[in-house]
Structures are given as C-alpha cells and as structure tokens.
Coordinates of C-alpha atoms in Angstrom, one line a residue:
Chain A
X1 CA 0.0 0.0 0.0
X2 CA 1.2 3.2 -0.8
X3 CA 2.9 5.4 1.7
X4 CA 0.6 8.8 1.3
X5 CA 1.1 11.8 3.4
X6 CA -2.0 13.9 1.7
X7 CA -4.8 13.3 -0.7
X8 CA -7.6 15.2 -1.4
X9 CA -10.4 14.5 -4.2
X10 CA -9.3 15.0 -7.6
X11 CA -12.7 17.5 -8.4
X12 CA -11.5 19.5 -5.2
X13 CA -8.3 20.0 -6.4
X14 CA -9.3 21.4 -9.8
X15 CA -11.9 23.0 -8.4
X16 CA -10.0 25.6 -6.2
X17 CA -11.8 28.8 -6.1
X18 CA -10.6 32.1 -7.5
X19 CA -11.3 35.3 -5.4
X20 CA -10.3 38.9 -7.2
X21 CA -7.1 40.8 -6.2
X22 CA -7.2 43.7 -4.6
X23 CA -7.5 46.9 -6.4
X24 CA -4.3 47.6 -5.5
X25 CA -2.4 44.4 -6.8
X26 CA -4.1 44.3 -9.8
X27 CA -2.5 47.8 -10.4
X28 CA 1.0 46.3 -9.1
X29 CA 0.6 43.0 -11.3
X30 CA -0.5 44.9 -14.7
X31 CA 2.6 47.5 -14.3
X32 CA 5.0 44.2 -14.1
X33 CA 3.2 42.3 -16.8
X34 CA 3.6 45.9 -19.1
X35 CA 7.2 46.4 -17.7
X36 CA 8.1 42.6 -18.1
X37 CA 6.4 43.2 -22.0
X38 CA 8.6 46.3 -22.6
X39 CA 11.6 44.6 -21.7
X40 CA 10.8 41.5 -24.1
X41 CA 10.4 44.1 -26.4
X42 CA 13.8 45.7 -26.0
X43 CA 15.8 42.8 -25.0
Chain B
X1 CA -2.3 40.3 -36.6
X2 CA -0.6 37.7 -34.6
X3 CA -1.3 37.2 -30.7
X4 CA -0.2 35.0 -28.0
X5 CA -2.3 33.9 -24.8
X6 CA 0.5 33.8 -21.8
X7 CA 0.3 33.8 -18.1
X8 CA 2.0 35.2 -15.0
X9 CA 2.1 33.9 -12.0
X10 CA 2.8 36.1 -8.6
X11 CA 3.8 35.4 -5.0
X12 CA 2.8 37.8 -2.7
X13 CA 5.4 39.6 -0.2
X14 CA 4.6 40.5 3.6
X15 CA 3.5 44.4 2.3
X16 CA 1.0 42.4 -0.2
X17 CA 3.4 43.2 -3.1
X18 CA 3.0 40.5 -5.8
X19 CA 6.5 39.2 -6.9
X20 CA 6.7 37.9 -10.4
X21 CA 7.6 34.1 -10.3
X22 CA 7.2 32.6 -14.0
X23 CA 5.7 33.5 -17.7
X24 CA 3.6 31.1 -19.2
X25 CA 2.6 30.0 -22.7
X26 CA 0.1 27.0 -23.6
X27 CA -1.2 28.0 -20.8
X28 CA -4.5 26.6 -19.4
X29 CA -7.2 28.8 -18.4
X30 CA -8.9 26.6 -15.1
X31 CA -12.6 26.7 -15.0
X32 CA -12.2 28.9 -11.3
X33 CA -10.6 31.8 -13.4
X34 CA -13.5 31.8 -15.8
X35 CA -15.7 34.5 -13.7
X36 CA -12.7 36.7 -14.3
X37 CA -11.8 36.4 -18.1
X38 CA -12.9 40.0 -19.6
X39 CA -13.2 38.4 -23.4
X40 CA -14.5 42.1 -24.5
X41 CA -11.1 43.6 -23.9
X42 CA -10.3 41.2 -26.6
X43 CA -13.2 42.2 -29.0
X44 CA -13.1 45.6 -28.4
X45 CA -9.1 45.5 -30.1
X46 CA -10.5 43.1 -32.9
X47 CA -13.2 45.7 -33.4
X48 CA -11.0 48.8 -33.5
X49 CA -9.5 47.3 -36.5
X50 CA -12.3 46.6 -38.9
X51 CA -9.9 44.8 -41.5
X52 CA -10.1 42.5 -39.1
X53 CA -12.5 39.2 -40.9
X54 CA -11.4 35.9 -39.7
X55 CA -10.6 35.4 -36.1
X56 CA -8.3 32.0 -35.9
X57 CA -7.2 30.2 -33.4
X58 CA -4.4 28.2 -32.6
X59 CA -4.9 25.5 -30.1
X60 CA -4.4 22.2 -28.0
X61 CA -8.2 20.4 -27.7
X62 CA -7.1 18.6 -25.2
X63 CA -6.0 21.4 -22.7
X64 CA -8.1 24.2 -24.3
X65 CA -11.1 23.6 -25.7
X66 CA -13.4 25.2 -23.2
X67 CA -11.5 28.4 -23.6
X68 CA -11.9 28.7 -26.9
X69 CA -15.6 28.0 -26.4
X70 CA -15.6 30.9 -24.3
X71 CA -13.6 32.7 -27.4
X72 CA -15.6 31.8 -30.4
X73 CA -18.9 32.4 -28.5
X74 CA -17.7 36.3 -27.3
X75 CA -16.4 36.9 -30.6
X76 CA -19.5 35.5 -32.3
X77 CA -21.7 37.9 -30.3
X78 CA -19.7 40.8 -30.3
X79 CA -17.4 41.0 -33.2
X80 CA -20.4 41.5 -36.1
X81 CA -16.8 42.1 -38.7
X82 CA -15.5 38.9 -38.4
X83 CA -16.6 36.6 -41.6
X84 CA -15.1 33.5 -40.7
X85 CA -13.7 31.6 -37.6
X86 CA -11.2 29.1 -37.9
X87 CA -9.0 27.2 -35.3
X88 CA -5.6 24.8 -36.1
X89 CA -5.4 21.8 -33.8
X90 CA -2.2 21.0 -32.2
X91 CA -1.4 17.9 -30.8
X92 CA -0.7 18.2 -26.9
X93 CA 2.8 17.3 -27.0
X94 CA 3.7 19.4 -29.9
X95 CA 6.7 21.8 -30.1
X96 CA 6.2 23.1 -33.3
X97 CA 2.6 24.1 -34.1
X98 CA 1.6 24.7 -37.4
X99 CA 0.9 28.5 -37.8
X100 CA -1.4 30.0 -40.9
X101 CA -0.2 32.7 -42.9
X102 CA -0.5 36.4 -41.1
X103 CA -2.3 38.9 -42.8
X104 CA -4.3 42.2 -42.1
X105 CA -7.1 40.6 -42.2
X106 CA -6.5 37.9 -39.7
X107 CA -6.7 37.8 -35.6
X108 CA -4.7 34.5 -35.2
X109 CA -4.4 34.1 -31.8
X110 CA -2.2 31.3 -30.3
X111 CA -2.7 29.3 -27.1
X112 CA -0.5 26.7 -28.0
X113 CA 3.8 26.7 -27.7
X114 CA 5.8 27.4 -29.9
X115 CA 9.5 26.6 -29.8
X116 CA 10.0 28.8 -32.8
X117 CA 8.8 32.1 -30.6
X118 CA 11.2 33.8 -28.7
X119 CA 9.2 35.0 -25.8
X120 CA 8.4 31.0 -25.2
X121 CA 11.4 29.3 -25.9
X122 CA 13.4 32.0 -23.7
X123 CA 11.2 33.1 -21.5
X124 CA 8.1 30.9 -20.8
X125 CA 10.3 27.7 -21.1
X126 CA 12.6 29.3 -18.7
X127 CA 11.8 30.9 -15.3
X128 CA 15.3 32.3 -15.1
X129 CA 15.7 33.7 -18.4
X130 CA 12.4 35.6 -17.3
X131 CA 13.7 37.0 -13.5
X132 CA 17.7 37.5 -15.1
X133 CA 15.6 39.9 -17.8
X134 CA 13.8 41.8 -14.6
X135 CA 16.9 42.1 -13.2
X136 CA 18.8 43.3 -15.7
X137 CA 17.0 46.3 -16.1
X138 CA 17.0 46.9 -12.8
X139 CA 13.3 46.0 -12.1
X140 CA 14.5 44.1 -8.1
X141 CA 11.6 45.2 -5.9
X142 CA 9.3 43.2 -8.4
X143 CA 11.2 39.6 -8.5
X144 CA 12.3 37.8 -5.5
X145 CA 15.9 38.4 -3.8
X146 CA 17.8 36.1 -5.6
X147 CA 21.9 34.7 -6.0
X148 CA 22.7 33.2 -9.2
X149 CA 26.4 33.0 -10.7
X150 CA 27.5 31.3 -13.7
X151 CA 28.6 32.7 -17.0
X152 CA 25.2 33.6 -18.0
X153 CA 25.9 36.4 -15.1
X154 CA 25.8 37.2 -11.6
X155 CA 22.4 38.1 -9.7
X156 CA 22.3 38.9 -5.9
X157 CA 20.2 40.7 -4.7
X158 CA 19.9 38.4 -1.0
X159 CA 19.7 40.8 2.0
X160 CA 19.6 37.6 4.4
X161 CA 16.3 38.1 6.0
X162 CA 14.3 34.8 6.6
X163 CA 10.6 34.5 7.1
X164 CA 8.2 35.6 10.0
X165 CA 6.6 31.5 9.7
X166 CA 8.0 28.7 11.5
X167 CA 6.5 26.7 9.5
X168 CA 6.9 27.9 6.0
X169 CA 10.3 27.8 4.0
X170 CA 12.9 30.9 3.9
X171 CA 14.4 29.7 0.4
X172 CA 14.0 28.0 -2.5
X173 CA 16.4 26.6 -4.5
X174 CA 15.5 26.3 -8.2
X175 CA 17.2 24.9 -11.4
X176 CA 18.3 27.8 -13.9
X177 CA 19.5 25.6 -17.2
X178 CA 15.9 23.8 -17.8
X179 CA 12.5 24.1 -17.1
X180 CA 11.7 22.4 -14.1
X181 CA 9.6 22.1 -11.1
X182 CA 12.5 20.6 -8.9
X183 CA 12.2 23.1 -6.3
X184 CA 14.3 22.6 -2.9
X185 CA 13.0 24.4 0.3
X186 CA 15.2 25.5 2.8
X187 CA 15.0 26.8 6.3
X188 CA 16.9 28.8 8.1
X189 CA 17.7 27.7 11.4
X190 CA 15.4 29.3 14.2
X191 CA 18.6 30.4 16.1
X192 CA 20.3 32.3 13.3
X193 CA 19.5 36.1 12.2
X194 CA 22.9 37.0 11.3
X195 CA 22.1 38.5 7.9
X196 CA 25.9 37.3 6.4
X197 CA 25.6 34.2 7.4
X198 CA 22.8 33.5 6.1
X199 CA 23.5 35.1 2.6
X200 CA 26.8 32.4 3.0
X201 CA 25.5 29.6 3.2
X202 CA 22.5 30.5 1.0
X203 CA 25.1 31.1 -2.0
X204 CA 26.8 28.0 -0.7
X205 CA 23.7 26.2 -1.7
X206 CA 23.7 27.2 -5.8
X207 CA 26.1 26.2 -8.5
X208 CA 25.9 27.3 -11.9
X209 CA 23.0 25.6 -12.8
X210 CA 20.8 26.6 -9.9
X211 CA 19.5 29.7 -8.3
X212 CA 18.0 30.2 -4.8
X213 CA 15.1 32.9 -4.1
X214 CA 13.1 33.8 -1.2
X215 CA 10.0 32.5 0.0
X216 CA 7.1 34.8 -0.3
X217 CA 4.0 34.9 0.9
X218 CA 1.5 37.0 2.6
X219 CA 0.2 36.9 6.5
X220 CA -2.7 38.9 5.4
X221 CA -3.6 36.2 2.7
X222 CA -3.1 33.2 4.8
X223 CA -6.3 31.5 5.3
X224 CA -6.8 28.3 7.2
X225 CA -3.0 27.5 6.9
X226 CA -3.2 27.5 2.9
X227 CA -1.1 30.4 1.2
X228 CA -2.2 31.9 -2.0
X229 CA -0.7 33.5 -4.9
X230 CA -1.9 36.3 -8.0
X231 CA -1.9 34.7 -11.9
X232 CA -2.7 37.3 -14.4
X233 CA -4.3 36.7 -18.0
X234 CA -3.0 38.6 -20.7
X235 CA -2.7 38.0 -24.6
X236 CA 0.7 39.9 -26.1
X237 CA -0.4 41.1 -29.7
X238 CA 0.6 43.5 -32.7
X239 CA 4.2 44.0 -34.1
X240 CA 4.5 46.8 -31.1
X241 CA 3.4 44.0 -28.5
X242 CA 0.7 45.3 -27.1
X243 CA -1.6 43.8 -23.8
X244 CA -4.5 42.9 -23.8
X245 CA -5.5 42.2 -20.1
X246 CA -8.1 39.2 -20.0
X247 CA -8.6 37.9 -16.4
X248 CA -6.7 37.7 -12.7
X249 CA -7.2 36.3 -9.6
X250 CA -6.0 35.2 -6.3
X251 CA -5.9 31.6 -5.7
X252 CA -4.6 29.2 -2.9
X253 CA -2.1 26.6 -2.6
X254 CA -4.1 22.6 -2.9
X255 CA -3.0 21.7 0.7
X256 CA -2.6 23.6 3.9
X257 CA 1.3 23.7 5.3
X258 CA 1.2 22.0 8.5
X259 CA 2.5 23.5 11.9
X260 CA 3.3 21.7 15.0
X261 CA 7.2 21.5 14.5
X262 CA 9.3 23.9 13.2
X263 CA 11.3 23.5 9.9
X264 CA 14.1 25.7 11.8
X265 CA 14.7 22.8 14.0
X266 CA 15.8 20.6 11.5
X267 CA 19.3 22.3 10.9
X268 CA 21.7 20.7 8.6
X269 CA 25.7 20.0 9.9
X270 CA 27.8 23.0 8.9
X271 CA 25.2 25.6 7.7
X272 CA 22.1 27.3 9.0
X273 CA 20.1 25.7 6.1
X274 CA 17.2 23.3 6.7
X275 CA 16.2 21.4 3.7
X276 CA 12.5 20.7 3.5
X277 CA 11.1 17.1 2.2
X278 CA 9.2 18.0 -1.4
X279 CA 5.8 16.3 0.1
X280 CA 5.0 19.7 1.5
X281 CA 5.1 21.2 -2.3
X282 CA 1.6 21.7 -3.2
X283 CA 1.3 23.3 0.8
X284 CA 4.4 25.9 -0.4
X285 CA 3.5 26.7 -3.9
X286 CA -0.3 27.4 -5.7
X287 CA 0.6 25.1 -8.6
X288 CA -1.7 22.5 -10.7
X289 CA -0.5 19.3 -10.3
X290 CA 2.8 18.5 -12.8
X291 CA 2.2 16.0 -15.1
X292 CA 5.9 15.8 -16.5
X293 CA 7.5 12.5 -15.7
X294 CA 4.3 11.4 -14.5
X295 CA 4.0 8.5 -16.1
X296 CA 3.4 4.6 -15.9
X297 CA 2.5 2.4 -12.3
X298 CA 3.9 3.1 -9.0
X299 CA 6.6 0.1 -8.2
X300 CA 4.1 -1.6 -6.1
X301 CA 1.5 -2.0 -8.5
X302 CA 1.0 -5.3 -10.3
X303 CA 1.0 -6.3 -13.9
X304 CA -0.5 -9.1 -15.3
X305 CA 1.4 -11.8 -17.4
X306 CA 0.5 -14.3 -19.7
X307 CA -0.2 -17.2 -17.3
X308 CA -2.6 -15.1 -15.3
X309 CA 0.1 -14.4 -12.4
X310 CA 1.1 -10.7 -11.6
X311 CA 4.5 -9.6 -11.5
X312 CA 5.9 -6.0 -9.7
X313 CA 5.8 -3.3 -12.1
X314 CA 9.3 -2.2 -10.6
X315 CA 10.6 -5.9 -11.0
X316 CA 9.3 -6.2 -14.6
X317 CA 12.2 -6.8 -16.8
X318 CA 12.8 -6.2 -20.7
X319 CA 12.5 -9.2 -22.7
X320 CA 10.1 -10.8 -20.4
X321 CA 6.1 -11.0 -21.5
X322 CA 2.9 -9.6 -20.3
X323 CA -0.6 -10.6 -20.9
X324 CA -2.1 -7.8 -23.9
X325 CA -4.9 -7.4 -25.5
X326 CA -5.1 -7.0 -29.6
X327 CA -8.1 -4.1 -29.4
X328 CA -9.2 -4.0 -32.9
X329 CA -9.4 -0.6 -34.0
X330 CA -7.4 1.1 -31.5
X331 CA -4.2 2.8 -32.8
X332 CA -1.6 0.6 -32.8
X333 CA 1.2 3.2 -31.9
X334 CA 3.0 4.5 -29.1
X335 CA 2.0 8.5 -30.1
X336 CA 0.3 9.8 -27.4
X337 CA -1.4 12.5 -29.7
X338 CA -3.1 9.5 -31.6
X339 CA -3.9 7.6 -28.9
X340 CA -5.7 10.5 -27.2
X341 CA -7.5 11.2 -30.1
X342 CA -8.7 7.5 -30.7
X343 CA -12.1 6.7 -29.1
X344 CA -14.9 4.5 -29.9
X345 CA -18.8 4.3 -29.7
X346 CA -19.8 2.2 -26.7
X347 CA -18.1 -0.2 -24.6
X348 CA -18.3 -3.4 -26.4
X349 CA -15.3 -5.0 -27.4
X350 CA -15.2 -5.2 -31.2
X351 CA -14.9 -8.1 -33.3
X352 CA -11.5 -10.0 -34.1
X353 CA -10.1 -8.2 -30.8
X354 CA -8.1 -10.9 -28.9
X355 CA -6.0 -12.0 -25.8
X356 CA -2.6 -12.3 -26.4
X357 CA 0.8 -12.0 -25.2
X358 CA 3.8 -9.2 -25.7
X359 CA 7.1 -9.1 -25.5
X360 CA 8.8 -5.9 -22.8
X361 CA 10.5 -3.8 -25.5
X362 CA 11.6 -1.8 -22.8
X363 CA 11.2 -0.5 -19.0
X364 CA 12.0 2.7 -17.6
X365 CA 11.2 4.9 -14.6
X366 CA 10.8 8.3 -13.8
X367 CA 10.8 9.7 -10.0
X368 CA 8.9 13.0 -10.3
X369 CA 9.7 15.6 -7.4
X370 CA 6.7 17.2 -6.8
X371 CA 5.6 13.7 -5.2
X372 CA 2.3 13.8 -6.7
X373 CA 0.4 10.6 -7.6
X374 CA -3.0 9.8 -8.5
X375 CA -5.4 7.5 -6.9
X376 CA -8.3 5.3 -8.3
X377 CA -10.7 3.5 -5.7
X378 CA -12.8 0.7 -6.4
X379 CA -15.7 0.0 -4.6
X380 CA -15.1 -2.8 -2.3
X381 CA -11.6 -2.4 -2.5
X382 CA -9.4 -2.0 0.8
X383 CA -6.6 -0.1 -1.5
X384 CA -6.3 2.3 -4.6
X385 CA -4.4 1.9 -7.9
X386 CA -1.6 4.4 -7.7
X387 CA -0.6 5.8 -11.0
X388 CA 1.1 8.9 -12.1
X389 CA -1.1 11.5 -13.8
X390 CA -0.4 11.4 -17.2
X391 CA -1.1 7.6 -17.4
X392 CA -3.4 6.3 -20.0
X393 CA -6.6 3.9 -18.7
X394 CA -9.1 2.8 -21.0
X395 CA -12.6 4.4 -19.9
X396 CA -16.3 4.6 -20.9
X397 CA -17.6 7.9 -20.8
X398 CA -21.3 7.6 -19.7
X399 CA -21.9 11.2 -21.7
X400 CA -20.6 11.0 -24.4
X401 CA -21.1 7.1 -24.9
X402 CA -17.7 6.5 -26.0
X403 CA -14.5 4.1 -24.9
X404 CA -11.3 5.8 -24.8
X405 CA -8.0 6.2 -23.3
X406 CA -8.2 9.2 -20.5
X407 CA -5.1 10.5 -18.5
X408 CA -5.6 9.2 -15.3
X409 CA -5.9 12.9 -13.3
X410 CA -8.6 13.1 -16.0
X411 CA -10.8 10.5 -15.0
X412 CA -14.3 11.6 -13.9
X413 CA -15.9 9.1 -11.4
X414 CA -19.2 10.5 -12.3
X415 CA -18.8 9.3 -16.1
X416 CA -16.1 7.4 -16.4
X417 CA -16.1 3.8 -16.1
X418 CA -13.0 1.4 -16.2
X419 CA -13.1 -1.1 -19.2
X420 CA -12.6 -4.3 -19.0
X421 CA -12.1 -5.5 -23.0
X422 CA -11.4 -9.1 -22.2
X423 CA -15.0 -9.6 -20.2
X424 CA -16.7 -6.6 -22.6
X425 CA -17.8 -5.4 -18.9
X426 CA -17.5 -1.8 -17.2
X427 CA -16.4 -1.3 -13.6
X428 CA -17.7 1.3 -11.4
X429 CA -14.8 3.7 -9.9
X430 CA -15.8 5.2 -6.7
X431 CA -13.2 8.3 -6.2
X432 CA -10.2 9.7 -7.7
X433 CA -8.2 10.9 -5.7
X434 CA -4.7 13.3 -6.0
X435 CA -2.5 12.3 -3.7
X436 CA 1.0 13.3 -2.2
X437 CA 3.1 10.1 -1.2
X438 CA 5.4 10.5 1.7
X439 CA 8.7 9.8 0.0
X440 CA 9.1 10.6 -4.0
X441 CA 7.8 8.5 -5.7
X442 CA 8.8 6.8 -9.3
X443 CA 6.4 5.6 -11.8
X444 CA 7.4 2.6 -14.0
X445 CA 6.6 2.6 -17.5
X446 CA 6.8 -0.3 -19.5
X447 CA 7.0 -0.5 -23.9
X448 CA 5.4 -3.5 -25.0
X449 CA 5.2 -5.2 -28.6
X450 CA 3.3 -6.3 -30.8
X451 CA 0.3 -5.0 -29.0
X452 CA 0.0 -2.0 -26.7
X453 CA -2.5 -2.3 -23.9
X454 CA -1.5 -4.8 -20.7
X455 CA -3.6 -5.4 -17.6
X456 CA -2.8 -4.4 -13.9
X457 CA -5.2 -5.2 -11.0
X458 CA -6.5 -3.3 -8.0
X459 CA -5.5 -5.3 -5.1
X460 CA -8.2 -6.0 -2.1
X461 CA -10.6 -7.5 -3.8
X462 CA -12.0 -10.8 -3.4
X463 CA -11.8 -10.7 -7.6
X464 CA -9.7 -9.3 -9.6
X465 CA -10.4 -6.3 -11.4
X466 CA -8.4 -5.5 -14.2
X467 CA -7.4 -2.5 -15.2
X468 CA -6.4 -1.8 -19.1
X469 CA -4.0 0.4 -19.4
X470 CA -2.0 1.7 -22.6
X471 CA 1.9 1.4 -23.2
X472 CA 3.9 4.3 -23.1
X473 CA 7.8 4.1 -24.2
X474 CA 9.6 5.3 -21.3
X475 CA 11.4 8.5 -21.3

C-alpha cells in the first residue's frame, strides 16, 4: 500500500476557487506584466 | 495580426506586493478563473480594427477547448466584422505548431507553444531567463531576492532576512538551465538572524545551474493554513506587442502547510540551512498538479502476465512477456497524440479483438519531485491503484457514450467507467483521488510489442479487477 502523506479528491483539487485581487495588486501586477512586455520588447 | 495567450504567476510579499515568479505559454485557463476572463477587452481591439474578418485560433483540444468555447462564442456575439472563424489543432505534446499565414485581415491568436517564438522558448520555457531579464533592467523590488552565478551572469540581490513563519520555507532553490519544477526548500535555522551568514550559506547552496530565491507569501492572505498566490491573464499582440489584459485572480495553494514542529529545528551540519522534504510542495506553492515524468505504475503496482500471475511493475524486466490485448481498432502506436484522439462508440469490445501475449520492448522509470500521484478507488476495495497522472486507462464515458483512453488525473468518477475489453464489462470507480506520497515516488513505465494495452489489478478485492491500461515508451 502506498505510503501517502496527503490526498484530497481529484474535483477538489481542480476546483479551487478564484477570489479577485485587490485593487491595489491588480494595479502592481498589470505594471510588471507591461514592464516585463517592454523589456521583451527591448531585449 | 498575430497574438499569443500567456500567463504570469505572482507570489505575494509581507507588504501584499506581488513578486513575479514565472511566464507562461500554452497555458491553461482553469474553470475557477472563468468568472474573471474579460473576453471584450479582446473584441473591443479586434473591433478597432475593422480589417479585421477571420478570427483563428491556434490551439491544443485537449487542454483548451473550453477556452476557446468561451472565445468563439464572445467573438461570435460581439465582433459583427468577423466573416469566418477558424482554429488549427495541435497535438498536446507538440513543439512546433503549425501557424497560418499572417495577414491584415486575420486575428490569429495562439494558445498553444511554440519553440520557434522567442518569448516561449526564452522566456516561458525558462523561469530564469524571465527574472535574469527583470533584473537586468534593474526592475529588483518586483522579483524575488535572488543569487545566481555562472557565465550567464551574476544576480544577488539576498539581503539575508528569513521568514516571520516557522512553519513555511525561507528559500527555494530552483534549477536555472531547464525548465523544471524541482524546487528545494530550505529553512533557516530558528537560532540564526545574522544576515551574512545567512547570505553564505545560502550562495553555498547554488552552483551554476541553480539559483535560490526567497520565500514569499503573505500573513494577510493566509487563510486556514493555505497560502495563495496572483496569476494574471494577458494575450501579447501586434508588431508593437501590445496587452491585452483578460482575467486575474488570487488563488490558494491545494493543501494547507502543516504546523506543530518547526522547519528551523531541523538544521543541517555546517550551515544554518534546513532542507524541506518535497511532500510539502503543493502546501508551499499554488501550482496545478505537474504531469511531467508522470507517467506509468507506482513500483508496487502489479502487472498481469500471460499465465494469469502478476509480476511487480518495478521488478518487470525487458524481454520478459505480459498478458495484452489485440483491441481491434485502436491505434496501434506509441503517439500519445493519436492515442488521445482515438475513441470508440460504446463499450463493447469489437470483433477480431483478442488476448494475447507481448514481449517488454523496454522498461524505464521516472521519480517526479513534486511527489504527486493519483489514486483510483474501487468500490469494495481495501486499496487504490496508484498511478502517475499522465497515465493512460481505458474508460467509458457515460456522456458522451464512448471508450477511450483518459489520463488518469482526467478521469471523472461520475462518467467514467474502467473497461474491461477481455469480459466486454464496465467497472464502477468510486473516487479519484490526488495524492501526495510520503517519499518521492517513481512511476514505471513499461514499452510492449506487438500489442500496446496490458492489464494491472486493484488489489483488495476478493476478484480481480483488471485494469487496461495503454503502453507508453519510457522517457
């Protein structure tokens, strides 16, 4: 028998919920993902 | 117009700054993040430019279908220029997608990766390729402190803090040359602050094909012992790579981290470095489930040979023969993309199928890190079939009234059945379950000719019930 430390069930797993960021880190995220995009661009 | 769907994934620092981890291409958009997508930030730019007539899509069914449901049903409603939709299927282990001809009046958007793309063969395949370009332009505060030298270059940027969590990692150490989820966590030692020392003997831990970073996470987003992280949405578009923001969202890790003993207790001889057994991954990190390496039986499980006795799938040996099955009119090859795409009406077992026996080509195994396995219950069974995720059972889909071979973290208790070709019968599965093992655990794979579907058994029962599952040649 296998030796598990954790399980859960498999529709659980996939199913984690989302919740929306905060204003605030959705500002903070988009300016990376736009810097991160500029420096791509430049690179 | 070309476009490209990618991904980026956040942790989140003690001041509830996100830190940018990884890029993504062929990236999946999960069902939870589905409330968030804003598809008319996509329509609106297709709208803007009314040369725009076909919309295209480049794609892998198997990971993406539902999102480009969501597409071709937003851009049907809203985007009254386009004339004609049309979508490229790419198989899900491609490289090298097929990509129709740009023109101005085409929207071809790609979800699927492409090795010949710079931004996903530099970036998206590699984490560090993404932080070294952050850093280089000096862009610190929004990557994680980080030591890395080799002759791609030097990055430190360590101040030698450790966490505020006794029971969350300080560092992780990550692989720089190949993409990789073989992440090592590290604590520091509960008795140590000295900032130097612990920038030591965290550079002590790296070579030049590794980097180590800090663990992030947030107190303020820490709910029932589960820590969280940001992913982001965006699709990169235009010769002047513009964004087109789709969806975001906070999500948490699969399992809560467990406290009751401190990692800083478990210091390691001659540094103040704690390394921290990979069964705690999906508590440290937000990630799906890795599939890589995830192939084949766990060494424990049994596989039928041709005299009806079982042998170890760890002890199996090339050159030695298994009971298979001839299933007439399945694909007769070891391509995964064909054998995914093979399926049949109804369960039966079709005429001039046939028991036989086949030779072990070859055997191999595969340990994969994250220590992730998944589980299949039986009713009446006192144990589970342990199997790694990407293995291939044959099912029979009560929906869609058709037998064919499913990944097993695909499997759907509520409409899959396990089929049994030999007896033409279906067996119920009660739960699937994704399951952590204790210590990492290796799946064997075994390559079998002339035929490519053998038989294991889940044990416990007072009969046997066999499980068919498909070949695969191992890595």
């Amino acid at each position: 028998m296998a030796d598990i430390y954790k399980k859960i069930i498999n529709k659980e797993q996939k199913g984690r919920l989302v919740s929306a960021m905060t204003t605030s880190q959705s500002e903070k995220v988009q300016n990376i993902v736009q810097n991160f995009i500029t420096y791509f661009k430049n690179a | 117009m070309k476009a490209v769907l990618f991904s980026t994934d956040f942790a989140i620092d003690s001041d509830g700054n996100p830190r940018l981890l990884e890029v993504n291409t062929d990236t999946v958009v999960y069902p939870a993040f589905t409330s968030s997508l804003v598809l008319t930030n996509l329509t609106d730019v297709i709208n803007s430019n009314p040369e725009i007539t076909e919309f295209h899509v480049v794609h892998k069914p198997k990971i993406h279908s539902a999102f480009v449901n969501l597409l071709s049903s937003s851009v049907a409603a809203n985007c009254t220029n386009i004339e004609k939709y049309g979508t490229t299927e790419v198989n899900l282990e491609s490289l090298y997608p097929t990509n129709p001809a740009d023109s101005g009046s085409k929207f071809i958007l790609r979800l699927a990766y492409d090795e010949n793309a710079v931004f996903d063969s530099t970036y998206a395949k590699s984490n560090f390729n993404t932080i070294k370009l952050m850093y280089d332009n000096d862009a610190t505060s929004s990557i994680g402190e980080i030591f890395h030298s080799s002759s791609a270059g030097v990055l430190d940027t360590l101040t030698g803090t450790k966490g505020s969590n006794d029971y969350l990692p300080d560092y992780i150490l990550k692989n720089s040359s190949q993409p990789a989820i073989d992440f090592q966590f590290y604590s520091v030692t509960g008795s140590v602050s000295d900032a130097n020392t612990i920038i030591a003997d965290a550079k002590a831990l790296t070579s030049d094909t590794t980097y180590i970073e800090k663990y992030y996470y947030s107190p303020d987003q820490v709910t029932n012992n589960k820590v969280s992280s940001l992913r982001s949405y965006d699709i990169l578009y235009g010769t002047d790579l513009e964004i087109i923001k789709l969806g975001s969202g906070s999500y948490d890790a699969i399992f809560n981290f467990q406290t009751g003993s401190s990692f800083r207790e478990l210091q390691t001889s001659g540094s103040s470095f704690s390394s921290i057994t990979r069964k705690h991954f999906y508590e440290f990190t937000t990630k799906f489930p890795q599939t890589k390496r995830s192939d084949g039986l766990l060494g424990e499980e049994l596989i039928e040979r041709p005299d009806g006795t079982y042998v170890s799938a760890s002890l199996i040996e090339s050159g030695s023969w298994v009971k298979s099955f001839f299933y007439s009119g399945s694909p007769n090859t070891d391509d995964m993309d064909i054998v995914d795409a093979w399926s049949k009406t109804g369960y039966d077992t079709p005429a001039g199928s046939l028991i036989r026996s086949a030779s072990v080509y070859s055997t191999g195994s595969s340990e994969v890190s994250d220590s992730g396995l998944q589980q299949l219950e039986i009713e009446g069974s006192s144990d589970f079939l342990n199997l790694g995720l990407n293995t291939r059972v044959m099912v029979y889909s009560t929906s869609s009234n058709e037998t064919s071979y499913v990944a097993a973290q695909s499997i759907d208790p509520d409409d899959h059945y396990l089929v049994n070709p030999i007896s033409g019968s279906l067996i119920d599965i009660t739960q699937n379950y994704f399951a952590v093992a204790n210590s990492t655990p290796s799946f064997h794979a075994i390559d079998i000719e002339p035929d490519d579907i053998y038989f294991t058994k889940i044990g416990g029962l007072p009969i046997k019930i066999t499980v068919t599952v498909h070949n695969r040649k191992p890595e």
